[in-house]
């Protein structure tokens, strides 16, 4: 199996280090790029600041000289509108960037990524690792 891009979904209410470490290990093992998808709760007043803090925490877990990393920020999702559901967003970004493998945390609601792992596993057209 050839993997060029590993997508890792992150939110500020999860164990960032654990999820990023799994993504980094997979990306290094396949000599792939790591893409961090930062998902910020729609209720946050300054989503960019929250996203930047989350990105900084994620980068603290990565030896950047050992792996190529890109990122994107998602804000404004809704659990009521399926096309804006965090699970749909993860799958849309996977498709947009051509990720070959998705890493999502397995957490329970009401966490931002609560129940997203089940959704992504069910509907992804690529392999998914839940941590």
mmCIF file of N, CA and C in Angstrom:
data_model
loop_
_atom_site.group_PDB
_atom_site.id
_atom_site.type_symbol
_atom_site.label_atom_id
_atom_site.label_comp_id
_atom_site.label_asym_id
_atom_site.label_seq_id
_atom_site.Cartn_x
_atom_site.Cartn_y
_atom_site.Cartn_z
ATOM 1 N N UNK A 1 0.848 -1.168 0.000
ATOM 2 C CA UNK A 1 0.000 0.000 0.000
ATOM 3 C C UNK A 1 0.897 1.236 0.000
ATOM 4 N N UNK A 2 0.614 2.163 -0.894
ATOM 5 C CA UNK A 2 1.381 3.399 -0.967
ATOM 6 C C UNK A 2 0.611 4.509 -0.263
ATOM 7 N N UNK A 3 1.281 5.186 0.657
ATOM 8 C CA UNK A 3 0.670 6.287 1.400
ATOM 9 C C UNK A 3 1.574 7.493 1.259
ATOM 10 N N UNK A 4 1.024 8.547 0.647
ATOM 11 C CA UNK A 4 1.779 9.784 0.459
ATOM 12 C C UNK A 4 1.398 10.864 1.461
ATOM 13 N N UNK A 5 0.144 10.843 1.939
ATOM 14 C CA UNK A 5 -0.332 11.870 2.867
ATOM 15 C C UNK A 5 -1.161 11.226 3.969
ATOM 16 N N UNK A 6 -0.819 11.563 5.206
ATOM 17 C CA UNK A 6 -1.566 11.112 6.377
ATOM 18 C C UNK A 6 -2.290 12.324 6.949
ATOM 19 N N UNK A 7 -3.604 12.231 7.036
ATOM 20 C CA UNK A 7 -4.429 13.303 7.601
ATOM 21 C C UNK A 7 -4.712 12.994 9.065
ATOM 22 N N UNK A 8 -4.428 13.956 9.945
ATOM 23 C CA UNK A 8 -4.697 13.804 11.373
ATOM 24 C C UNK A 8 -5.684 14.881 11.797
ATOM 25 N N UNK A 9 -6.848 14.461 12.300
ATOM 26 C CA UNK A 9 -7.873 15.402 12.764
ATOM 27 C C UNK A 9 -7.624 15.712 14.234
ATOM 28 N N UNK A 10 -7.605 17.013 14.553
ATOM 29 C CA UNK A 10 -7.331 17.463 15.917
ATOM 30 C C UNK A 10 -8.361 18.487 16.371
ATOM 31 N N UNK A 11 -8.615 18.517 17.662
ATOM 32 C CA UNK A 11 -9.444 19.549 18.290
ATOM 33 C C UNK A 11 -8.790 19.875 19.621
ATOM 34 N N UNK A 12 -9.156 21.014 20.195
ATOM 35 C CA UNK A 12 -8.459 21.447 21.406
ATOM 36 C C UNK A 12 -8.913 20.731 22.672
ATOM 37 N N UNK A 13 -9.861 19.823 22.582
ATOM 38 C CA UNK A 13 -10.313 19.106 23.771
ATOM 39 C C UNK A 13 -9.928 17.628 23.746
ATOM 40 N N UNK A 14 -8.848 17.307 23.019
ATOM 41 C CA UNK A 14 -8.366 15.922 22.967
ATOM 42 C C UNK A 14 -6.907 15.871 23.410
ATOM 43 N N UNK A 15 -6.391 14.671 23.572
ATOM 44 C CA UNK A 15 -4.987 14.459 23.904
ATOM 45 C C UNK A 15 -4.173 14.604 22.615
ATOM 46 N N UNK A 16 -3.798 15.828 22.306
ATOM 47 C CA UNK A 16 -3.105 16.152 21.055
ATOM 48 C C UNK A 16 -1.847 15.318 20.872
ATOM 49 N N UNK A 17 -1.052 15.193 21.925
ATOM 50 C CA UNK A 17 0.218 14.488 21.801
ATOM 51 C C UNK A 17 0.016 13.036 21.362
ATOM 52 N N UNK A 18 -0.942 12.357 21.954
ATOM 53 C CA UNK A 18 -1.191 10.951 21.619
ATOM 54 C C UNK A 18 -1.597 10.800 20.154
ATOM 55 N N UNK A 19 -2.500 11.661 19.682
ATOM 56 C CA UNK A 19 -3.002 11.561 18.309
ATOM 57 C C UNK A 19 -1.907 11.943 17.308
ATOM 58 N N UNK A 20 -1.209 13.026 17.583
ATOM 59 C CA UNK A 20 -0.135 13.464 16.682
ATOM 60 C C UNK A 20 0.978 12.423 16.630
ATOM 61 N N UNK A 21 1.341 11.846 17.774
ATOM 62 C CA UNK A 21 2.389 10.820 17.782
ATOM 63 C C UNK A 21 2.035 9.647 16.869
ATOM 64 N N UNK A 22 0.776 9.218 16.882
ATOM 65 C CA UNK A 22 0.357 8.137 15.986
ATOM 66 C C UNK A 22 0.486 8.570 14.524
ATOM 67 N N UNK A 23 0.016 9.769 14.223
ATOM 68 C CA UNK A 23 0.107 10.280 12.855
ATOM 69 C C UNK A 23 1.541 10.403 12.379
ATOM 70 N N UNK A 24 2.400 10.928 13.244
ATOM 71 C CA UNK A 24 3.817 11.078 12.897
ATOM 72 C C UNK A 24 4.451 9.716 12.643
ATOM 73 N N UNK A 25 4.170 8.755 13.508
ATOM 74 C CA UNK A 25 4.737 7.411 13.327
ATOM 75 C C UNK A 25 4.323 6.804 12.003
ATOM 76 N N UNK A 26 3.055 6.951 11.650
ATOM 77 C CA UNK A 26 2.580 6.420 10.370
ATOM 78 C C UNK A 26 3.203 7.165 9.192
ATOM 79 N N UNK A 27 3.259 8.489 9.280
ATOM 80 C CA UNK A 27 3.843 9.278 8.191
ATOM 81 C C UNK A 27 5.322 8.935 8.009
ATOM 82 N N UNK A 28 6.044 8.782 9.102
ATOM 83 C CA UNK A 28 7.456 8.415 8.994
ATOM 84 C C UNK A 28 7.617 7.013 8.413
ATOM 85 N N UNK A 29 6.782 6.094 8.843
ATOM 86 C CA UNK A 29 6.869 4.724 8.353
ATOM 87 C C UNK A 29 6.626 4.608 6.864
ATOM 88 N N UNK A 30 5.778 5.478 6.330
ATOM 89 C CA UNK A 30 5.468 5.448 4.901
ATOM 90 C C UNK A 30 6.186 6.548 4.128
ATOM 91 N N UNK A 31 7.057 7.289 4.803
ATOM 92 C CA UNK A 31 7.746 8.429 4.188
ATOM 93 C C UNK A 31 6.728 9.364 3.537
ATOM 94 N N UNK A 32 5.705 9.713 4.320
ATOM 95 C CA UNK A 32 4.579 10.509 3.818
ATOM 96 C C UNK A 32 4.559 11.893 4.466
ATOM 97 N N UNK A 33 3.782 12.771 3.885
ATOM 98 C CA UNK A 33 3.520 14.086 4.459
ATOM 99 C C UNK A 33 2.429 13.949 5.509
ATOM 100 N N UNK A 34 2.531 14.738 6.568
ATOM 101 C CA UNK A 34 1.522 14.766 7.622
ATOM 102 C C UNK A 34 0.697 16.037 7.453
ATOM 103 N N UNK A 35 -0.629 15.897 7.355
ATOM 104 C CA UNK A 35 -1.513 17.063 7.269
ATOM 105 C C UNK A 35 -2.341 17.114 8.540
ATOM 106 N N UNK A 36 -2.232 18.220 9.266
ATOM 107 C CA UNK A 36 -2.986 18.428 10.496
ATOM 108 C C UNK A 36 -4.255 19.212 10.183
ATOM 109 N N UNK A 37 -5.402 18.625 10.457
ATOM 110 C CA UNK A 37 -6.682 19.305 10.295
ATOM 111 C C UNK A 37 -7.128 19.771 11.668
ATOM 112 N N UNK A 38 -7.119 21.078 11.874
ATOM 113 C CA UNK A 38 -7.467 21.679 13.156
ATOM 114 C C UNK A 38 -8.950 22.030 13.134
ATOM 115 N N UNK A 39 -9.726 21.361 13.958
ATOM 116 C CA UNK A 39 -11.170 21.585 13.983
ATOM 117 C C UNK A 39 -11.503 22.367 15.244
ATOM 118 N N UNK A 40 -12.020 23.586 15.062
ATOM 119 C CA UNK A 40 -12.302 24.490 16.171
ATOM 120 C C UNK A 40 -13.805 24.603 16.362
ATOM 121 N N UNK A 41 -14.241 24.435 17.590
ATOM 122 C CA UNK A 41 -15.649 24.503 17.971
ATOM 123 C C UNK A 41 -16.276 25.812 17.483
ATOM 124 N N UNK A 42 -17.456 25.702 16.879
ATOM 125 C CA UNK A 42 -18.135 26.876 16.320
ATOM 126 C C UNK A 42 -18.509 27.905 17.379
ATOM 127 N N UNK A 43 -18.493 27.546 18.642
ATOM 128 C CA UNK A 43 -18.843 28.479 19.711
ATOM 129 C C UNK A 43 -17.680 29.330 20.191
ATOM 130 N N UNK A 44 -16.490 29.089 19.699
ATOM 131 C CA UNK A 44 -15.319 29.839 20.142
ATOM 132 C C UNK A 44 -15.327 31.234 19.566
ATOM 133 N N UNK A 45 -14.959 32.217 20.397
ATOM 134 C CA UNK A 45 -15.012 33.604 19.953
ATOM 135 C C UNK A 45 -13.843 33.985 19.049
ATOM 136 N N UNK A 46 -12.692 33.381 19.228
ATOM 137 C CA UNK A 46 -11.540 33.699 18.386
ATOM 138 C C UNK A 46 -10.978 32.400 17.813
ATOM 139 N N UNK A 47 -11.627 31.883 16.766
ATOM 140 C CA UNK A 47 -11.213 30.574 16.230
ATOM 141 C C UNK A 47 -9.776 30.553 15.735
ATOM 142 N N UNK A 48 -9.293 31.657 15.206
ATOM 143 C CA UNK A 48 -7.924 31.672 14.700
ATOM 144 C C UNK A 48 -6.922 31.512 15.841
ATOM 145 N N UNK A 49 -7.168 32.178 16.963
ATOM 146 C CA UNK A 49 -6.275 32.055 18.119
ATOM 147 C C UNK A 49 -6.309 30.630 18.673
ATOM 148 N N UNK A 50 -7.502 30.052 18.750
ATOM 149 C CA UNK A 50 -7.627 28.665 19.222
ATOM 150 C C UNK A 50 -6.901 27.731 18.270
ATOM 151 N N UNK A 51 -7.084 27.930 16.970
ATOM 152 C CA UNK A 51 -6.400 27.111 15.971
ATOM 153 C C UNK A 51 -4.894 27.242 16.056
ATOM 154 N N UNK A 52 -4.402 28.470 16.247
ATOM 155 C CA UNK A 52 -2.958 28.683 16.366
ATOM 156 C C UNK A 52 -2.388 28.004 17.604
ATOM 157 N N UNK A 53 -3.120 28.070 18.714
ATOM 158 C CA UNK A 53 -2.663 27.401 19.940
ATOM 159 C C UNK A 53 -2.632 25.889 19.743
ATOM 160 N N UNK A 54 -3.645 25.359 19.073
ATOM 161 C CA UNK A 54 -3.691 23.923 18.791
ATOM 162 C C UNK A 54 -2.556 23.522 17.862
ATOM 163 N N UNK A 55 -2.297 24.331 16.853
ATOM 164 C CA UNK A 55 -1.200 24.047 15.925
ATOM 165 C C UNK A 55 0.139 24.069 16.654
ATOM 166 N N UNK A 56 0.308 25.021 17.561
ATOM 167 C CA UNK A 56 1.551 25.100 18.327
ATOM 168 C C UNK A 56 1.740 23.849 19.189
ATOM 169 N N UNK A 57 0.661 23.392 19.841
ATOM 170 C CA UNK A 57 0.739 22.162 20.643
ATOM 171 C C UNK A 57 1.099 20.968 19.763
ATOM 172 N N UNK A 58 0.503 20.901 18.575
ATOM 173 C CA UNK A 58 0.796 19.790 17.667
ATOM 174 C C UNK A 58 2.248 19.836 17.208
ATOM 175 N N UNK A 59 2.736 21.022 16.860
ATOM 176 C CA UNK A 59 4.117 21.138 16.390
ATOM 177 C C UNK A 59 5.120 20.829 17.490
ATOM 178 N N UNK A 60 4.729 21.032 18.750
ATOM 179 C CA UNK A 60 5.612 20.662 19.854
ATOM 180 C C UNK A 60 5.848 19.148 19.890
ATOM 181 N N UNK A 61 4.956 18.379 19.290
ATOM 182 C CA UNK A 61 5.049 16.914 19.279
ATOM 183 C C UNK A 61 5.808 16.390 18.069
ATOM 184 N N UNK A 62 6.180 17.264 17.145
ATOM 185 C CA UNK A 62 6.751 16.833 15.874
ATOM 186 C C UNK A 62 8.179 17.336 15.748
ATOM 187 N N UNK A 63 9.082 16.453 15.386
ATOM 188 C CA UNK A 63 10.423 16.858 15.003
ATOM 189 C C UNK A 63 10.329 17.246 13.534
ATOM 190 N N UNK A 64 10.163 18.550 13.287
ATOM 191 C CA UNK A 64 9.854 19.020 11.939
ATOM 192 C C UNK A 64 10.935 18.708 10.907
ATOM 193 N N UNK A 65 12.145 18.488 11.348
ATOM 194 C CA UNK A 65 13.176 18.154 10.369
ATOM 195 C C UNK A 65 12.995 16.737 9.833
ATOM 196 N N UNK A 66 12.225 15.920 10.552
ATOM 197 C CA UNK A 66 12.078 14.526 10.158
ATOM 198 C C UNK A 66 10.834 14.270 9.313
ATOM 199 N N UNK A 67 9.934 15.255 9.182
ATOM 200 C CA UNK A 67 8.680 14.996 8.486
ATOM 201 C C UNK A 67 8.124 16.303 7.898
ATOM 202 N N UNK A 68 7.599 16.212 6.676
ATOM 203 C CA UNK A 68 6.942 17.358 6.061
ATOM 204 C C UNK A 68 5.535 17.465 6.647
ATOM 205 N N UNK A 69 5.153 18.684 7.028
ATOM 206 C CA UNK A 69 3.861 18.893 7.668
ATOM 207 C C UNK A 69 3.132 20.061 7.022
ATOM 208 N N UNK A 70 1.844 19.862 6.771
ATOM 209 C CA UNK A 70 0.963 20.932 6.319
ATOM 210 C C UNK A 70 -0.219 20.970 7.284
ATOM 211 N N UNK A 71 -1.036 22.016 7.191
ATOM 212 C CA UNK A 71 -2.195 22.078 8.076
ATOM 213 C C UNK A 71 -3.309 22.909 7.446
ATOM 214 N N UNK A 72 -4.509 22.720 7.975
ATOM 215 C CA UNK A 72 -5.651 23.548 7.612
ATOM 216 C C UNK A 72 -6.530 23.698 8.848
ATOM 217 N N UNK A 73 -7.330 24.763 8.849
ATOM 218 C CA UNK A 73 -8.201 25.079 9.978
ATOM 219 C C UNK A 73 -9.646 25.005 9.532
ATOM 220 N N UNK A 74 -10.465 24.306 10.307
ATOM 221 C CA UNK A 74 -11.893 24.211 10.024
ATOM 222 C C UNK A 74 -12.647 24.839 11.179
ATOM 223 N N UNK A 75 -13.511 25.784 10.848
ATOM 224 C CA UNK A 75 -14.321 26.472 11.848
ATOM 225 C C UNK A 75 -15.727 26.634 11.287
ATOM 226 N N UNK A 76 -16.720 26.554 12.147
ATOM 227 C CA UNK A 76 -18.090 26.797 11.711
ATOM 228 C C UNK A 76 -18.876 25.546 11.426
ATOM 229 N N UNK A 77 -18.411 24.386 11.908
ATOM 230 C CA UNK A 77 -19.141 23.160 11.675
ATOM 231 C C UNK A 77 -20.427 23.151 12.499
ATOM 232 N N UNK A 78 -21.291 22.233 12.173
ATOM 233 C CA UNK A 78 -22.566 22.116 12.882
ATOM 234 C C UNK A 78 -22.925 20.646 13.013
ATOM 235 N N UNK A 79 -23.323 20.233 14.195
ATOM 236 C CA UNK A 79 -23.750 18.848 14.353
ATOM 237 C C UNK A 79 -25.166 18.656 13.832
ATOM 238 N N UNK A 80 -25.866 19.756 13.521
ATOM 239 C CA UNK A 80 -27.222 19.663 12.979
ATOM 240 C C UNK A 80 -27.244 19.582 11.451
ATOM 241 N N UNK A 81 -26.245 20.115 10.774
ATOM 242 C CA UNK A 81 -26.196 20.097 9.316
ATOM 243 C C UNK A 81 -25.131 19.094 8.882
ATOM 244 N N UNK A 82 -25.567 18.013 8.247
ATOM 245 C CA UNK A 82 -24.662 16.927 7.909
ATOM 246 C C UNK A 82 -23.482 17.376 7.060
ATOM 247 N N UNK A 83 -23.703 18.271 6.106
ATOM 248 C CA UNK A 83 -22.586 18.679 5.247
ATOM 249 C C UNK A 83 -21.544 19.486 6.002
ATOM 250 N N UNK A 84 -21.915 20.021 7.187
ATOM 251 C CA UNK A 84 -20.959 20.754 8.002
ATOM 252 C C UNK A 84 -20.575 19.988 9.265
ATOM 253 N N UNK A 85 -21.014 18.742 9.370
ATOM 254 C CA UNK A 85 -20.685 17.912 10.524
ATOM 255 C C UNK A 85 -19.172 17.671 10.532
ATOM 256 N N UNK A 86 -18.538 17.649 11.698
ATOM 257 C CA UNK A 86 -17.079 17.430 11.729
ATOM 258 C C UNK A 86 -16.642 16.167 10.987
ATOM 259 N N UNK A 87 -17.438 15.113 11.028
ATOM 260 C CA UNK A 87 -17.086 13.898 10.291
ATOM 261 C C UNK A 87 -17.074 14.125 8.792
ATOM 262 N N UNK A 88 -18.069 14.854 8.303
ATOM 263 C CA UNK A 88 -18.112 15.195 6.874
ATOM 264 C C UNK A 88 -16.947 16.080 6.490
ATOM 265 N N UNK A 89 -16.591 17.003 7.386
ATOM 266 C CA UNK A 89 -15.466 17.899 7.122
ATOM 267 C C UNK A 89 -14.171 17.101 7.005
ATOM 268 N N UNK A 90 -13.960 16.148 7.894
ATOM 269 C CA UNK A 90 -12.754 15.319 7.828
ATOM 270 C C UNK A 90 -12.697 14.602 6.481
ATOM 271 N N UNK A 91 -13.815 14.028 6.063
ATOM 272 C CA UNK A 91 -13.836 13.300 4.788
ATOM 273 C C UNK A 91 -13.662 14.242 3.599
ATOM 274 N N UNK A 92 -14.246 15.442 3.665
ATOM 275 C CA UNK A 92 -14.072 16.413 2.584
ATOM 276 C C UNK A 92 -12.614 16.849 2.464
ATOM 277 N N UNK A 93 -11.978 17.136 3.589
ATOM 278 C CA UNK A 93 -10.568 17.537 3.561
ATOM 279 C C UNK A 93 -9.714 16.378 3.072
ATOM 280 N N UNK A 94 -10.026 15.157 3.500
ATOM 281 C CA UNK A 94 -9.305 13.980 3.009
ATOM 282 C C UNK A 94 -9.339 13.929 1.494
ATOM 283 N N UNK A 95 -10.514 14.168 0.947
ATOM 284 C CA UNK A 95 -10.668 14.150 -0.504
ATOM 285 C C UNK A 95 -9.923 15.321 -1.152
ATOM 286 N N UNK A 96 -10.057 16.511 -0.580
ATOM 287 C CA UNK A 96 -9.439 17.716 -1.147
ATOM 288 C C UNK A 96 -7.916 17.619 -1.223
ATOM 289 N N UNK A 97 -7.302 17.051 -0.190
ATOM 290 C CA UNK A 97 -5.838 16.996 -0.172
ATOM 291 C C UNK A 97 -5.301 15.665 -0.684
ATOM 292 N N UNK A 98 -6.191 14.730 -0.958
ATOM 293 C CA UNK A 98 -5.771 13.430 -1.475
ATOM 294 C C UNK A 98 -5.090 12.563 -0.430
ATOM 295 N N UNK A 99 -5.519 12.658 0.819
ATOM 296 C CA UNK A 99 -4.912 11.855 1.885
ATOM 297 C C UNK A 99 -5.190 10.374 1.645
ATOM 298 N N UNK A 100 -4.189 9.572 1.929
ATOM 299 C CA UNK A 100 -4.283 8.126 1.725
ATOM 300 C C UNK A 100 -4.616 7.374 3.009
ATOM 301 N N UNK A 101 -4.501 8.063 4.139
ATOM 302 C CA UNK A 101 -4.746 7.466 5.445
ATOM 303 C C UNK A 101 -5.243 8.564 6.376
ATOM 304 N N UNK A 102 -6.237 8.244 7.199
ATOM 305 C CA UNK A 102 -6.819 9.218 8.130
ATOM 306 C C UNK A 102 -6.612 8.713 9.552
ATOM 307 N N UNK A 103 -6.180 9.624 10.427
ATOM 308 C CA UNK A 103 -6.045 9.327 11.851
ATOM 309 C C UNK A 103 -7.022 10.225 12.599
ATOM 310 N N UNK A 104 -7.936 9.606 13.351
ATOM 311 C CA UNK A 104 -8.912 10.381 14.132
ATOM 312 C C UNK A 104 -8.924 9.866 15.565
ATOM 313 N N UNK A 105 -9.108 10.785 16.515
ATOM 314 C CA UNK A 105 -9.208 10.354 17.904
ATOM 315 C C UNK A 105 -10.575 9.742 18.168
ATOM 316 N N UNK A 106 -10.594 8.760 19.023
ATOM 317 C CA UNK A 106 -11.859 8.154 19.443
ATOM 318 C C UNK A 106 -12.208 8.764 20.797
ATOM 319 N N UNK A 107 -13.156 9.705 20.770
ATOM 320 C CA UNK A 107 -13.616 10.381 21.986
ATOM 321 C C UNK A 107 -15.130 10.403 21.984
ATOM 322 N N UNK A 108 -15.701 10.620 23.132
ATOM 323 C CA UNK A 108 -17.161 10.662 23.254
ATOM 324 C C UNK A 108 -17.655 12.099 23.231
ATOM 325 N N UNK A 109 -18.894 12.263 22.781
ATOM 326 C CA UNK A 109 -19.540 13.567 22.854
ATOM 327 C C UNK A 109 -19.638 13.936 24.332
ATOM 328 N N UNK A 110 -19.601 15.185 24.693
ATOM 329 C CA UNK A 110 -19.761 16.372 23.871
ATOM 330 C C UNK A 110 -18.457 16.943 23.328
ATOM 331 N N UNK A 111 -17.362 16.210 23.353
ATOM 332 C CA UNK A 111 -16.114 16.702 22.783
ATOM 333 C C UNK A 111 -16.342 17.099 21.326
ATOM 334 N N UNK A 112 -15.556 18.063 20.845
ATOM 335 C CA UNK A 112 -15.711 18.550 19.473
ATOM 336 C C UNK A 112 -15.673 17.402 18.478
ATOM 337 N N UNK A 113 -14.764 16.464 18.684
ATOM 338 C CA UNK A 113 -14.651 15.328 17.770
ATOM 339 C C UNK A 113 -15.385 14.096 18.288
ATOM 340 N N UNK A 114 -16.298 14.296 19.225
ATOM 341 C CA UNK A 114 -17.066 13.182 19.763
ATOM 342 C C UNK A 114 -17.824 12.461 18.665
ATOM 343 N N UNK A 115 -17.699 11.164 18.624
ATOM 344 C CA UNK A 115 -18.383 10.293 17.662
ATOM 345 C C UNK A 115 -17.920 10.480 16.215
ATOM 346 N N UNK A 116 -16.945 11.339 15.956
ATOM 347 C CA UNK A 116 -16.455 11.534 14.587
ATOM 348 C C UNK A 116 -15.749 10.283 14.076
ATOM 349 N N UNK A 117 -15.028 9.604 14.951
ATOM 350 C CA UNK A 117 -14.304 8.406 14.518
ATOM 351 C C UNK A 117 -15.252 7.383 13.910
ATOM 352 N N UNK A 118 -16.390 7.141 14.566
ATOM 353 C CA UNK A 118 -17.348 6.174 14.022
ATOM 354 C C UNK A 118 -17.834 6.592 12.642
ATOM 355 N N UNK A 119 -18.116 7.869 12.471
ATOM 356 C CA UNK A 119 -18.604 8.391 11.192
ATOM 357 C C UNK A 119 -17.535 8.211 10.105
ATOM 358 N N UNK A 120 -16.306 8.598 10.423
ATOM 359 C CA UNK A 120 -15.228 8.532 9.438
ATOM 360 C C UNK A 120 -14.930 7.082 9.068
ATOM 361 N N UNK A 121 -14.894 6.198 10.060
ATOM 362 C CA UNK A 121 -14.656 4.779 9.771
ATOM 363 C C UNK A 121 -15.746 4.238 8.851
ATOM 364 N N UNK A 122 -16.971 4.631 9.102
ATOM 365 C CA UNK A 122 -18.103 4.117 8.324
ATOM 366 C C UNK A 122 -18.073 4.601 6.868
ATOM 367 N N UNK A 123 -17.702 5.858 6.634
ATOM 368 C CA UNK A 123 -17.858 6.435 5.297
ATOM 369 C C UNK A 123 -16.561 6.716 4.535
ATOM 370 N N UNK A 124 -15.418 6.547 5.151
ATOM 371 C CA UNK A 124 -14.152 6.857 4.454
ATOM 372 C C UNK A 124 -13.882 5.843 3.349
ATOM 373 N N UNK A 125 -13.297 6.335 2.270
ATOM 374 C CA UNK A 125 -12.930 5.459 1.162
ATOM 375 C C UNK A 125 -11.456 5.068 1.234
ATOM 376 N N UNK A 126 -10.793 5.479 2.324
ATOM 377 C CA UNK A 126 -9.389 5.132 2.549
ATOM 378 C C UNK A 126 -9.258 4.530 3.953
ATOM 379 N N UNK A 127 -8.134 3.922 4.239
ATOM 380 C CA UNK A 127 -7.933 3.360 5.580
ATOM 381 C C UNK A 127 -8.015 4.451 6.668
ATOM 382 N N UNK A 128 -8.538 4.067 7.833
ATOM 383 C CA UNK A 128 -8.691 4.973 8.970
ATOM 384 C C UNK A 128 -8.075 4.304 10.199
ATOM 385 N N UNK A 129 -7.303 5.069 10.938
ATOM 386 C CA UNK A 129 -6.763 4.615 12.215
ATOM 387 C C UNK A 129 -7.413 5.450 13.298
ATOM 388 N N UNK A 130 -8.013 4.793 14.302
ATOM 389 C CA UNK A 130 -8.593 5.522 15.424
ATOM 390 C C UNK A 130 -7.686 5.324 16.634
ATOM 391 N N UNK A 131 -7.483 6.401 17.352
ATOM 392 C CA UNK A 131 -6.609 6.343 18.548
ATOM 393 C C UNK A 131 -7.305 6.973 19.725
#
